[in-house]
Coordinates of C-alpha atoms in Angstrom, one line a residue:
X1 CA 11.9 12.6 5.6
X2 CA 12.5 9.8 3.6
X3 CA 9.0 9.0 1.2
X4 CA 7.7 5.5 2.0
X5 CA 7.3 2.5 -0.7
X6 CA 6.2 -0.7 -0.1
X7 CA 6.8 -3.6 -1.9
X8 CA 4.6 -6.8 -1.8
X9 CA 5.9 -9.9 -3.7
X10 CA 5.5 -13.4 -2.7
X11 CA 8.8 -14.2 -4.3
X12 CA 11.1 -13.4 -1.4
X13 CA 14.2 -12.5 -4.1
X14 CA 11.9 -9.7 -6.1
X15 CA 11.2 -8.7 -3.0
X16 CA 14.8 -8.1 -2.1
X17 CA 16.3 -6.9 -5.4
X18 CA 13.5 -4.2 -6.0
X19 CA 13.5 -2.9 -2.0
X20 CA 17.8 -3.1 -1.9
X21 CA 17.4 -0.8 -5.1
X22 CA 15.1 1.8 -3.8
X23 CA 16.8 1.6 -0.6
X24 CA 20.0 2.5 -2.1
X25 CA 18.1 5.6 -4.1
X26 CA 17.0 6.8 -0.4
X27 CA 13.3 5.5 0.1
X28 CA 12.3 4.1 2.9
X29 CA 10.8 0.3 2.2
X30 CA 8.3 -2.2 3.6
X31 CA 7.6 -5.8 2.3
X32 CA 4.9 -7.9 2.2
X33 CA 4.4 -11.7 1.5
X34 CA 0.8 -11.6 0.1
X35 CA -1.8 -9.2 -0.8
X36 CA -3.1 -9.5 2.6
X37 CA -0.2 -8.2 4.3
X38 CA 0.3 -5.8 1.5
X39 CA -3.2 -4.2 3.0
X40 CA -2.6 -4.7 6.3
X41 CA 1.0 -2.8 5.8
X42 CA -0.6 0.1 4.1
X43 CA -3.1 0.5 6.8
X44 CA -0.5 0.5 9.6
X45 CA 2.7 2.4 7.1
X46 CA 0.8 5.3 5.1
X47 CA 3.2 4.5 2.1
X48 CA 3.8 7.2 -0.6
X49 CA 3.3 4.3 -3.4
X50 CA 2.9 0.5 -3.7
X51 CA 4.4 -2.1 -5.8
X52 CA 2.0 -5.1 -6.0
X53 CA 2.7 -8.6 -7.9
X54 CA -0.8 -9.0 -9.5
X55 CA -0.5 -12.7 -8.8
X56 CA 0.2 -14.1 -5.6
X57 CA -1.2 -16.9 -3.8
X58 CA -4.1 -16.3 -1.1
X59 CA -5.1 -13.2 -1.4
X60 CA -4.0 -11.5 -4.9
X61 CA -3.1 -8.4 -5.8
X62 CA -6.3 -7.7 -7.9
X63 CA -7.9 -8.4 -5.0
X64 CA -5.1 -6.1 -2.5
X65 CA -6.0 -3.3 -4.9
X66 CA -9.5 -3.6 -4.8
X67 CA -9.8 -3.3 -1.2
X68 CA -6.5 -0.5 -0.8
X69 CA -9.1 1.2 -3.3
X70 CA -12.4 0.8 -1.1
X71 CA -10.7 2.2 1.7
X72 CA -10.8 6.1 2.8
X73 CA -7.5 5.8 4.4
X74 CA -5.4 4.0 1.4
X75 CA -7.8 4.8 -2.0
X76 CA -5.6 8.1 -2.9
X77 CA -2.2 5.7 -2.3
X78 CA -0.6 4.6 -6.0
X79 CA -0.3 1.4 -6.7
X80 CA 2.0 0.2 -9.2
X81 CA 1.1 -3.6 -11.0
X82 CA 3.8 -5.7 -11.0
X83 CA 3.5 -8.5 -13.0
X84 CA 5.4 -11.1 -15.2
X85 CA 2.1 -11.5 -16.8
X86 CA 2.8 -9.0 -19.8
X87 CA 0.3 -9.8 -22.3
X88 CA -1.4 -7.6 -24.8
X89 CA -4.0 -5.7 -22.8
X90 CA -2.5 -6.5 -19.3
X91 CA -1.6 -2.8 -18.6
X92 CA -5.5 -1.5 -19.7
X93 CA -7.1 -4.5 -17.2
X94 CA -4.7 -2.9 -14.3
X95 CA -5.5 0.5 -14.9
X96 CA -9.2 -0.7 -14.7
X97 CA -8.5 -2.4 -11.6
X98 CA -7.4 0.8 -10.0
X99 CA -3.8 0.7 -10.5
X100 CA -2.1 3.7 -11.5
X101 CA 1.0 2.0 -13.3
X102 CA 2.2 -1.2 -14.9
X103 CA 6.0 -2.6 -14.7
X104 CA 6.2 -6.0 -16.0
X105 CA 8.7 -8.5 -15.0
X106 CA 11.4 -9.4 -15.0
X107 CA 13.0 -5.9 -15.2
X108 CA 15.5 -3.9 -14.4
X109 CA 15.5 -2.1 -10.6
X110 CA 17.2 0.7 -11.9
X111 CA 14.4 1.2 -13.9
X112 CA 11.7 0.7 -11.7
X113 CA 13.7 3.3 -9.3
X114 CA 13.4 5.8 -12.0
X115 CA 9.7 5.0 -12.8
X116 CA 8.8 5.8 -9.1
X117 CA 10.8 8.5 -8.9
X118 CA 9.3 9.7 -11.6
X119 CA 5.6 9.1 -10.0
X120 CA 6.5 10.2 -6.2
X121 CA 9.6 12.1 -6.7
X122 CA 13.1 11.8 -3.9

């Protein structure tokens, strides 16, 4: 069975590019809009890792991951920062946030493919 990732961007186009590529690599991929859908989908999806943007409107994803991070049923589930905020320090406040990894943007999908692959395997 496919392994489950999901992807929460408020720009509709990262969305795309970054769930068409692990698509194509054989995961299985849900979106999200905002941080809360982003818990709301891990709640309902079990995913095997999550890709968060760090800052999207409403409810953020510092905020997504604190809560994904309070709860029984998600705390254990990576999450992966994704940010185009890369500023000295950046990945040291995420991993103090609770996230597990740090890919800033923009990037290549190829990459981030391989980066989760190398986290969750397929």
């Amino acid at each position: 069975m496919a392994l489950t990732i999901l992807v929460a961007d408020d720009e509709a186009d990262n969305r795309a590019i970054i769930a068409a590529a692990l698509a194509a690599s054989g995961y299985r991929v849900c979106q999200a809009r905002d941080g809360g859908e982003a818990v709301e989908s891990a709640l309902r999806e079990a995913p095997d890792l999550i890709l968060l943007d760090m800052s999207m409107p409403g409810v953020s994803g510092w905020e997504a991951t604190e809560r994904l991070k309070a709860m029984p049923q998600t705390k254990e589930i990576p999450i992966f920062a994704f940010t185009a905020f890369a500023l000295a320090g950046d990945e040291l406040k995420v991993r103090r946030a609770g996230c597990d990894g740090y890919i800033s943007k923009p990037c290549i999908p190829k990459d981030v493919v391989a980066l989760i692959k190398s986290r969750v395997g397929q």
